[in-house]
Short mmCIF file of C-alpha atoms in Angstrom, two decimals:
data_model
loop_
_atom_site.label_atom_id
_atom_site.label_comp_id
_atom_site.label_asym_id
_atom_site.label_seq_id
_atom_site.Cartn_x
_atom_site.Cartn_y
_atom_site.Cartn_z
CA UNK A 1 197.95 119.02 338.16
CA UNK A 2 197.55 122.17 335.61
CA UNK A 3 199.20 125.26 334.96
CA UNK A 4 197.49 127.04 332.74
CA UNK A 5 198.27 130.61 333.92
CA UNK A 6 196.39 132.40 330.98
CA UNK A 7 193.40 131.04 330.85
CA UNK A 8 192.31 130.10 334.26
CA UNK A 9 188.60 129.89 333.65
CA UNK A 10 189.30 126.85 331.38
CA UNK A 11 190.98 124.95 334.09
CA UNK A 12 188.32 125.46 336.39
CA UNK A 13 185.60 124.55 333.78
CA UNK A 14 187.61 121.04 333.34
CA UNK A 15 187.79 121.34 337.12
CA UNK A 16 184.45 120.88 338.02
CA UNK A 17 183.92 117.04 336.93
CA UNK A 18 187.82 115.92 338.07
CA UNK A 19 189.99 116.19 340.88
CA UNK A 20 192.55 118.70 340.00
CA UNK A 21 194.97 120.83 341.44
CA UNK A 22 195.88 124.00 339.77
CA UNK A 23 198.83 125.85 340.09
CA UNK A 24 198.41 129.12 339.03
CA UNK A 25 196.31 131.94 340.06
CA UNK A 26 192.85 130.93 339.76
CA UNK A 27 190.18 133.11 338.36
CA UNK A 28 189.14 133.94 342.16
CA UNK A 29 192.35 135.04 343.21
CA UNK A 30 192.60 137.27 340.23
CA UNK A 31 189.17 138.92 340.63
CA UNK A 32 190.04 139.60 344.42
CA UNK A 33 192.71 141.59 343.34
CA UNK A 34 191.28 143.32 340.89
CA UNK A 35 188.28 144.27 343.01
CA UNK A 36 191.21 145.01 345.86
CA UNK A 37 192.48 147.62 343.13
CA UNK A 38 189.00 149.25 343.20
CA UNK A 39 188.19 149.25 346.93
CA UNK A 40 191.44 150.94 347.16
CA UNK A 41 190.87 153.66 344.48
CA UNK A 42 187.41 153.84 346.40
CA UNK A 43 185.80 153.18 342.95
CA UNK A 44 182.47 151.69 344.18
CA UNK A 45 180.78 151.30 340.48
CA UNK A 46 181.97 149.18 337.57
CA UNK A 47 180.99 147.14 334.63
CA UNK A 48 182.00 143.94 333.62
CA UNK A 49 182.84 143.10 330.33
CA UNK A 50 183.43 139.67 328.73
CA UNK A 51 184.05 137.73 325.83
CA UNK A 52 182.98 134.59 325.13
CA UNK A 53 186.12 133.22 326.68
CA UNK A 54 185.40 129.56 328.10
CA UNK A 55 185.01 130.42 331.83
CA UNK A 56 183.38 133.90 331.38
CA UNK A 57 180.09 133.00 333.51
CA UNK A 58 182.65 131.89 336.29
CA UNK A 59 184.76 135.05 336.38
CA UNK A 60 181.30 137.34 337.05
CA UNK A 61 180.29 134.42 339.25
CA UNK A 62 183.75 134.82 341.52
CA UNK A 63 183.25 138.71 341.25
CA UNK A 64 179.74 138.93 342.19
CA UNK A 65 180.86 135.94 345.48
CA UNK A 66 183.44 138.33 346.41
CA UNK A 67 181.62 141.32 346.52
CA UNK A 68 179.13 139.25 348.53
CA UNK A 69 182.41 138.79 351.11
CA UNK A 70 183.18 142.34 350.89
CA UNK A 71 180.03 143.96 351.62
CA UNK A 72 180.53 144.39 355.08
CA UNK A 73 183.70 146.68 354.51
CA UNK A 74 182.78 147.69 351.32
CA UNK A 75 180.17 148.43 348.99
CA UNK A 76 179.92 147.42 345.49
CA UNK A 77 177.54 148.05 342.21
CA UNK A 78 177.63 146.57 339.13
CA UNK A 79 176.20 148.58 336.70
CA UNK A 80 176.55 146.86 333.45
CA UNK A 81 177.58 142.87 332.69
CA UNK A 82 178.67 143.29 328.69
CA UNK A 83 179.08 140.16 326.86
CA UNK A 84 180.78 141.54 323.42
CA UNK A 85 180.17 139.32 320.54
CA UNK A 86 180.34 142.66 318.00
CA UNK A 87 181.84 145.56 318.67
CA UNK A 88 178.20 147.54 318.95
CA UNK A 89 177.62 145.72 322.29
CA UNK A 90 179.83 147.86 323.92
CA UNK A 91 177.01 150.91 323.16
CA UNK A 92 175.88 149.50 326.41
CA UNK A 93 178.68 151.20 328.27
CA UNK A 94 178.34 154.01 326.19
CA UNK A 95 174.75 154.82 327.40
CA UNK A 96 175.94 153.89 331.30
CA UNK A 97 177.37 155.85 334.27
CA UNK A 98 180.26 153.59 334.27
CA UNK A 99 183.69 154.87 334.26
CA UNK A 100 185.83 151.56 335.31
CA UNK A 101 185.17 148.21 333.28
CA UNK A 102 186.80 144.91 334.37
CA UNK A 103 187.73 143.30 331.02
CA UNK A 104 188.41 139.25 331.17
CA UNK A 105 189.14 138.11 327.57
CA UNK A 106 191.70 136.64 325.32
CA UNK A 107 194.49 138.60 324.78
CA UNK A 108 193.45 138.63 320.90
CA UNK A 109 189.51 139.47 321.86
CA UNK A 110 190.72 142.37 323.76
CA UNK A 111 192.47 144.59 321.02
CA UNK A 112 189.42 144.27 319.27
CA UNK A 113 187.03 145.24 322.63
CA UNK A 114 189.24 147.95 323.28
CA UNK A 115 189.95 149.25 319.75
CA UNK A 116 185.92 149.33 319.30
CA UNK A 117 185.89 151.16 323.14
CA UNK A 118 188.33 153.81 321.75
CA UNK A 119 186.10 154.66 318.98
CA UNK A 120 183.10 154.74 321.15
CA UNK A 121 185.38 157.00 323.31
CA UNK A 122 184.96 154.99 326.31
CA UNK A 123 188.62 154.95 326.72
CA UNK A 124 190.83 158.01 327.91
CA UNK A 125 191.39 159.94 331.14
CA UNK A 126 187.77 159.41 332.16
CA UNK A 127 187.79 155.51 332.25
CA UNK A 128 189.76 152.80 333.75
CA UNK A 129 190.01 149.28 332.02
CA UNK A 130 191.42 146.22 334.52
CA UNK A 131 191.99 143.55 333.35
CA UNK A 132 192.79 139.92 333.55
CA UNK A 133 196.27 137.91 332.64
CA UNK A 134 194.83 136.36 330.16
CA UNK A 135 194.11 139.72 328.25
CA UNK A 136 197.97 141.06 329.36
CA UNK A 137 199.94 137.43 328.41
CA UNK A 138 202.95 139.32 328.68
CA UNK A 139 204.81 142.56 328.75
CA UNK A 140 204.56 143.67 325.04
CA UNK A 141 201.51 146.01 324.92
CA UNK A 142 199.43 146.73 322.08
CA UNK A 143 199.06 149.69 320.98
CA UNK A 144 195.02 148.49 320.85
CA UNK A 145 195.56 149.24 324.83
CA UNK A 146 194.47 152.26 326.63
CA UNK A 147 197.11 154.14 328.54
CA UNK A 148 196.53 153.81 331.87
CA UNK A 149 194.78 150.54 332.08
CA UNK A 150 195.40 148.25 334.95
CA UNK A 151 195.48 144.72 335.12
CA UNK A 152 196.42 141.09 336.75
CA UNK A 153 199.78 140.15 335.91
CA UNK A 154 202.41 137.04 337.25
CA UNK A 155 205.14 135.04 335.86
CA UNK A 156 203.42 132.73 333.48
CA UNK A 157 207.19 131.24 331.68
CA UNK A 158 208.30 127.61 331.81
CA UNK A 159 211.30 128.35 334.83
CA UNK A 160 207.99 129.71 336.48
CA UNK A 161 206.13 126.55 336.05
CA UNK A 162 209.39 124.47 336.91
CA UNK A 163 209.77 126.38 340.33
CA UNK A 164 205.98 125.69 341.12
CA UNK A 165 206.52 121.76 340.49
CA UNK A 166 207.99 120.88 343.41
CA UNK A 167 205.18 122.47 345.47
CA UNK A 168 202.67 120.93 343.42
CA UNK A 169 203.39 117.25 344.16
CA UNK A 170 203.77 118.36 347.82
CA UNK A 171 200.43 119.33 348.20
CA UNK A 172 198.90 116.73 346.36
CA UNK A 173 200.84 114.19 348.32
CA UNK A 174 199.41 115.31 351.57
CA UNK A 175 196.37 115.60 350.24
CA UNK A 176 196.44 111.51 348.74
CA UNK A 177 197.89 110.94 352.87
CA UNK A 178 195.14 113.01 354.61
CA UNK A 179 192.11 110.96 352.27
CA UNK A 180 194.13 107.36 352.80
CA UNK A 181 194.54 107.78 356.78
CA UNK A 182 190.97 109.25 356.93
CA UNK A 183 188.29 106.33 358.17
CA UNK A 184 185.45 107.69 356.55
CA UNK A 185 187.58 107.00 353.38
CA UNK A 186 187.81 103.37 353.89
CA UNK A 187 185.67 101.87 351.43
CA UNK A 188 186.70 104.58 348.81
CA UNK A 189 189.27 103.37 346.08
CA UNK A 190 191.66 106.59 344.29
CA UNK A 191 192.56 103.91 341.34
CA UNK A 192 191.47 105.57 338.29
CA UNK A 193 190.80 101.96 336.29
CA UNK A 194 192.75 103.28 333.13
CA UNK A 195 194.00 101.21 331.02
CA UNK A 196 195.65 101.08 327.56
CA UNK A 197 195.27 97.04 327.32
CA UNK A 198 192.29 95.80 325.75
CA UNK A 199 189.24 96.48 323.75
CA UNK A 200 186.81 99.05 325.67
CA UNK A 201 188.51 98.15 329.17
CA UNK A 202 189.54 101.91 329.89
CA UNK A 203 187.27 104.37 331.22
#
């Protein structure tokens, strides 16, 4: 069971080889939204941006699977997929149409992306930066950030995490029921064979 809230993309990397249940938003759940924010706005053309952030080649997976989903109500183009490991790879967006960038990052990587998209002036009334939680963390706002930027936010604090407990162990007690009391199950053990007795026993 993980929490995790600000960095999503590196629970769902660990994900992929374990059973896991994750409490917070996922990195799907926060690209719908953000791609809710431009279908309402009727902005139809973005860019992507990304840092090297473990889970980066899942978040423009989950956008470009949602836009998939959407295209019958709405119609998307991505014009640009950045991935900024110096500040000059963001002359990409310079030379591009785009005026709204979705920006998934660490909150550290992004006052440096969007101090080096200032100076590029690709900042400002004419552009829109959204953004993930992990690039808002909290509340406190650098001044690195461009007014008017948008972004994915939710309670990430301990009492958070404490409320979601109890909801947690819920699910994944049905879900241990449902996979016991299913036949096709039968022959399929959930004992984990860890141990911390012996010499090379655990696995």
């Amino acid at each position: 069971i993980a929490w995790n809230a600000d960095n999503s993309g590196l629970e769902r990397r660990a994900s992929q080889s374990s059973l896991q249940l994750q409490l917070a938003p996922s990195l799907e759940h926060q690209t719908a939204a953000m791609l809710s924010i431009l279908e309402r706005y009727k902005w139809h053309r973005f860019s992507i941006v990304t840092s090297q952030i473990a889970g980066h080649d899942d978040f423009i997976q989950a956008i470009r699977e949602r836009i998939s989903d959407m295209q019958d109500r709405f119609k998307f183009t991505i014009l640009n997929t950045v991935l900024v490991t110096k500040p000059s790879d963001l002359l990409e967006l310079v030379n591009s149409e785009s005026r709204v960038m979705l920006l998934y990052s660490t909150r550290e990587e992004a006052t440096h992306i969007l101090s080096a998209a200032r100076d590029y002036k690709i900042t400002g009334e004419n552009y829109v930066w959204v953004v993930t939680q992990s690039v808002i963390e909290n509340l406190q706002t650098p001044y690195q950030f461009p007014v008017g930027m948008l972004g994915v936010h939710f309670d990430t604090s301990s009492d958070r995490l404490v409320n979601e407990i109890t909801t947690a162990i819920k699910v994944y007690a049905y879900g241990v029921d449902d996979y016991v009391n299913d036949p096709r199950n039968a022959n399929h053990s959930l004992n984990t064979q860890l141990s911390c007795e012996g010499v090379g026993d655990a696995r």
